[in-house]
């Protein structure tokens, strides 16, 4: 999509270059046909992008039904987003590549936080400086996942000599798409600390390395804390009778059971869970006597 306007501009230059070999009528016919082909291709691409957006919407609705929190990972191109997701999830199928727009398709990768809560990390397209408007429009289907995610994780490459400008480029691109509270809640992490010469640009942000694993446990803890706030998930401990198997079965099905351990009374068990407000309300309505 982003290439088409450039091809249109080049058409006049091509005809000028070949005007000595083409007669006026032949040149006009060739130019007309070329423009028509580009227009047809643009219409097909717009239709395809619309279908992609619809597909992404269906996928998001399925995730919402399952109450799976999502973390959109954004950053400048080649900042190490994919490598960081691989390190956080252990998904060895990911293949980070050192090139522009290595990630074009939206991909989701399952991970687990310290409290055993399941999350999905959404890998998004890398930003570049002075991104043309038509290019942002073409990537809209990918960036929608960042807009609608429960949490946005901004990965900065602290080994790059122009890392501060890269950071501002990403934030500038996100501002028109995110609400004020979303911009304020973006979690920033500086990657590639293992090869960086200077960490002064990072300020008080967390420094990590997807390669060595440095501070990844700390990052998971911070993601967990911020996700619980963003999704309004509750951390609860239930004291259940050993004979109340249906209670425990319901919790395993509708919440994240982080730990189950004996009570001081051998007739009871303590169950730690992460649960949505809605599910907590259902549990009380079904099992807690008023």
XYZ file of C-alpha atoms in Angstrom:
290
model
C 0.000 0.000 0.000
C 2.723 2.439 0.942
C 4.621 1.676 -2.253
C 1.794 2.583 -4.635
C 2.019 6.416 -4.326
C 5.754 6.202 -5.023
C 5.122 4.085 -8.118
C 2.600 6.644 -9.371
C 5.155 9.414 -9.015
C 7.746 7.362 -10.886
C 5.455 6.773 -13.855
C 5.914 10.292 -15.200
C 9.669 9.939 -14.847
C 9.661 6.627 -16.700
C 7.638 8.024 -19.587
C 9.982 11.014 -19.793
C 12.971 8.672 -19.905
C 11.452 6.611 -22.727
C 9.773 9.408 -24.697
C 12.400 9.183 -27.414
C 11.457 5.551 -28.119
C 7.683 5.814 -27.661
C 5.287 7.755 -29.851
C 2.811 10.063 -28.152
C -0.139 7.670 -28.507
C 1.824 4.642 -27.376
C 3.235 6.514 -24.388
C -0.222 7.772 -23.355
C -1.715 4.276 -23.656
C 1.100 2.732 -21.611
C 0.729 5.431 -18.947
C -3.045 4.985 -18.803
C -2.772 1.205 -18.453
C -0.092 1.481 -15.785
C -2.190 3.874 -13.723
C -5.241 1.641 -14.106
C -3.276 -1.387 -12.894
C -2.029 0.515 -9.866
C -5.560 1.658 -9.068
C -6.869 -1.907 -9.305
C -4.071 -3.159 -7.068
C -4.777 -0.439 -4.522
C -8.472 -1.394 -4.393
C -7.575 -5.064 -3.879
C -5.142 -4.186 -1.095
C -7.681 -1.969 0.657
C -10.187 -4.812 0.547
C -7.572 -7.227 1.901
C -6.655 -4.837 4.723
C -10.318 -4.476 5.614
C -10.604 -8.262 5.829
C -7.505 -8.408 8.030
C -9.020 -5.854 10.404
C -12.206 -7.921 10.622
C -10.203 -11.083 11.310
C -8.181 -9.328 14.017
C -11.425 -8.115 15.599
C -12.777 -11.678 15.764
C -9.547 -12.930 17.339
C -9.657 -10.187 19.962
C -13.266 -11.026 20.840
C -12.294 -14.668 21.408
C -9.474 -13.567 23.716
C -11.820 -11.297 25.651
C -14.252 -14.164 26.196
C -11.425 -16.194 27.706
C -10.309 -13.222 29.855
C -6.730 -13.495 28.604
C -4.811 -10.252 29.313
C -2.791 -8.905 26.387
C 0.490 -7.004 26.319
C 1.340 -5.179 23.084
C 5.106 -4.951 22.593
C 6.062 -1.859 20.589
C 9.330 -0.191 19.727
C 11.610 1.177 17.061
C 12.608 -1.306 14.384
C 15.399 -3.645 15.514
C 15.000 -2.702 19.186
C 14.760 -6.372 20.134
C 10.979 -6.719 20.606
C 10.765 -10.223 19.160
C 13.858 -11.382 21.047
C 12.406 -10.062 24.288
C 9.090 -11.838 23.702
C 10.996 -15.052 23.001
C 12.941 -14.651 26.246
C 9.799 -13.909 28.274
C 7.700 -16.743 26.829
C 10.253 -19.383 25.869
C 8.656 -19.521 22.408
C 11.533 -20.908 20.325
C 9.536 -20.652 17.097
C 10.223 -16.922 17.027
C 13.042 -15.926 14.686
C 14.244 -12.350 15.276
C 15.765 -10.743 12.174
C 17.996 -7.697 11.882
C 16.067 -5.817 9.183
C 13.379 -3.186 8.671
C 9.814 -4.398 9.165
C 10.904 -7.928 10.075
C 7.534 -8.177 11.848
C 4.607 -7.370 9.558
C 1.945 -9.857 10.624
C 0.422 -9.660 14.079
C 1.606 -12.593 16.171
C 0.519 -13.547 19.688
C 2.687 -15.572 22.048
C 1.483 -17.107 25.300
C 3.421 -16.460 28.474
C 3.029 -16.939 32.225
C 3.619 -14.330 34.920
C 4.991 -15.110 38.426
C 1.467 -15.547 39.852
C 0.760 -18.185 37.130
C -1.557 -15.827 35.245
C -1.584 -16.512 31.514
C -0.947 -13.556 29.202
C -0.497 -12.957 25.495
C 2.406 -10.897 24.176
C 1.487 -9.195 20.876
C 4.428 -8.583 18.543
C 3.880 -5.458 16.426
C 5.601 -3.764 13.493
C 8.718 -1.737 14.309
C 8.531 2.028 13.866
C 10.910 4.146 11.805
C 11.623 7.872 11.736
C 9.492 10.076 9.443
C 7.024 7.275 8.738
C 4.794 8.355 5.802
C 1.091 8.707 6.623
C 0.094 6.106 4.025
C 2.506 3.637 5.611
C 0.885 4.100 9.027
C -2.502 3.537 7.385
C -1.239 0.313 5.820
C -0.027 -0.908 9.222
C -3.243 0.097 10.999
C -4.428 -3.510 11.262
C -1.253 -4.369 13.172
C -1.241 -1.289 15.373
C -4.868 -1.752 16.425
C -3.639 -4.508 18.728
C -1.453 -1.976 20.513
C -4.397 0.399 20.904
C -6.700 -2.284 22.314
C -4.187 -4.181 24.469
C -4.472 -4.157 28.247
C -0.889 -2.945 28.532
C 1.666 -1.457 26.126
C 5.324 -2.381 26.651
C 7.711 0.022 24.893
C 11.081 -1.593 24.156
C 13.986 0.847 23.662
C 17.381 -0.126 22.257
C 19.885 1.364 24.687
C 22.827 0.177 22.595
C 21.865 2.479 19.711
C 23.676 5.852 19.605
C 20.424 7.646 18.743
C 18.193 5.756 21.178
C 16.509 8.891 22.565
C 15.325 9.997 19.112
C 14.087 6.462 18.442
C 12.079 6.539 21.652
C 10.458 9.864 20.735
C 9.646 8.571 17.233
C 7.660 5.680 18.700
C 5.819 7.865 21.213
C 4.989 10.418 18.521
C 3.467 7.688 16.357
C 1.449 6.269 19.264
C -0.001 9.553 20.550
C -2.707 9.931 17.850
C -3.858 6.350 18.468
C -3.830 6.057 22.269
C -5.923 7.808 24.886
C -4.197 9.969 27.490
C -4.423 7.362 30.240
C -2.990 4.736 27.853
C -0.010 6.949 27.016
C 0.597 7.584 30.712
C 0.493 3.870 31.544
C 2.972 2.722 28.855
C 5.662 0.608 30.493
C 9.129 1.429 29.233
C 12.009 -1.048 29.247
C 15.505 -0.558 27.855
C 16.855 -3.646 26.098
C 20.406 -4.726 25.137
C 22.011 -3.593 28.392
C 24.636 -6.303 27.811
C 26.107 -4.439 24.819
C 25.347 -0.828 25.748
C 28.168 1.572 26.542
C 26.098 4.143 28.429
C 22.843 3.780 30.400
C 22.307 7.461 31.253
C 19.544 7.899 28.645
C 17.406 5.256 30.349
C 16.824 7.357 33.452
C 14.901 5.313 36.024
C 13.564 2.806 33.477
C 14.255 -0.893 33.878
C 17.369 -2.160 32.066
C 17.142 -5.670 30.638
C 18.829 -8.018 28.209
C 16.819 -10.459 26.139
C 20.102 -12.208 25.319
C 21.475 -12.790 28.830
C 18.167 -12.721 30.707
C 19.269 -9.847 32.944
C 16.342 -8.410 34.971
C 13.683 -10.405 33.071
C 12.260 -11.705 36.370
C 11.968 -8.109 37.573
C 10.230 -7.182 34.314
C 7.730 -10.027 34.718
C 6.945 -8.821 38.220
C 6.313 -5.266 37.038
C 4.175 -6.486 34.146
C 2.133 -8.523 36.612
C 1.570 -5.568 38.939
C 0.553 -3.206 36.142
C -1.672 -5.789 34.435
C -3.588 -6.479 37.642
C -4.320 -2.755 37.872
C -5.170 -2.321 34.177
C -7.489 -5.340 33.986
C -8.949 -4.892 37.493
C -8.055 -8.476 38.275
C -8.295 -9.445 41.924
C -5.918 -11.518 44.030
C -7.991 -13.522 46.489
C -7.489 -16.353 48.952
C -10.409 -18.731 49.508
C -10.729 -21.050 52.526
C -12.532 -24.085 51.197
C -13.731 -27.221 52.846
C -11.908 -30.365 51.720
C -15.303 -31.773 50.765
C -16.175 -28.771 48.551
C -14.636 -30.165 45.382
C -17.102 -28.283 43.163
C -15.801 -24.955 44.523
C -12.210 -25.792 43.645
C -13.192 -27.205 40.266
C -15.069 -23.991 39.456
C -12.073 -21.848 40.420
C -9.695 -23.881 38.244
C -12.057 -23.412 35.322
C -12.904 -19.725 35.749
C -9.858 -18.197 37.450
C -6.100 -18.620 37.725
C -5.239 -20.788 40.719
C -1.753 -19.719 41.778
C -1.382 -21.968 44.819
C -3.367 -24.413 46.942
C -2.017 -25.252 50.407
C -3.324 -26.802 53.641
C -5.023 -24.707 56.313
C -4.145 -25.069 59.983
C -7.416 -27.001 60.184
C -6.904 -30.213 58.220
C -10.541 -30.080 57.105
C -9.875 -26.985 54.999
C -7.601 -25.866 52.186
C -6.416 -22.355 51.283
C -6.587 -21.496 47.588
C -4.848 -18.400 46.170
C -6.340 -17.179 42.889
C -6.264 -14.340 40.382
C -9.837 -13.690 39.320
C -11.841 -11.077 37.435
C -14.387 -8.955 39.283
C -17.175 -10.566 37.267
C -16.023 -14.103 38.048
C -15.598 -13.215 41.719
C -19.180 -11.971 41.798
C -20.394 -15.216 40.225
C -18.434 -17.307 42.725
C -19.977 -15.484 45.674
C -23.466 -15.775 44.171
C -23.072 -19.509 43.608
C -21.193 -20.669 46.684
C -21.133 -18.067 49.451
C -24.104 -18.160 51.789
C -25.538 -14.746 52.586
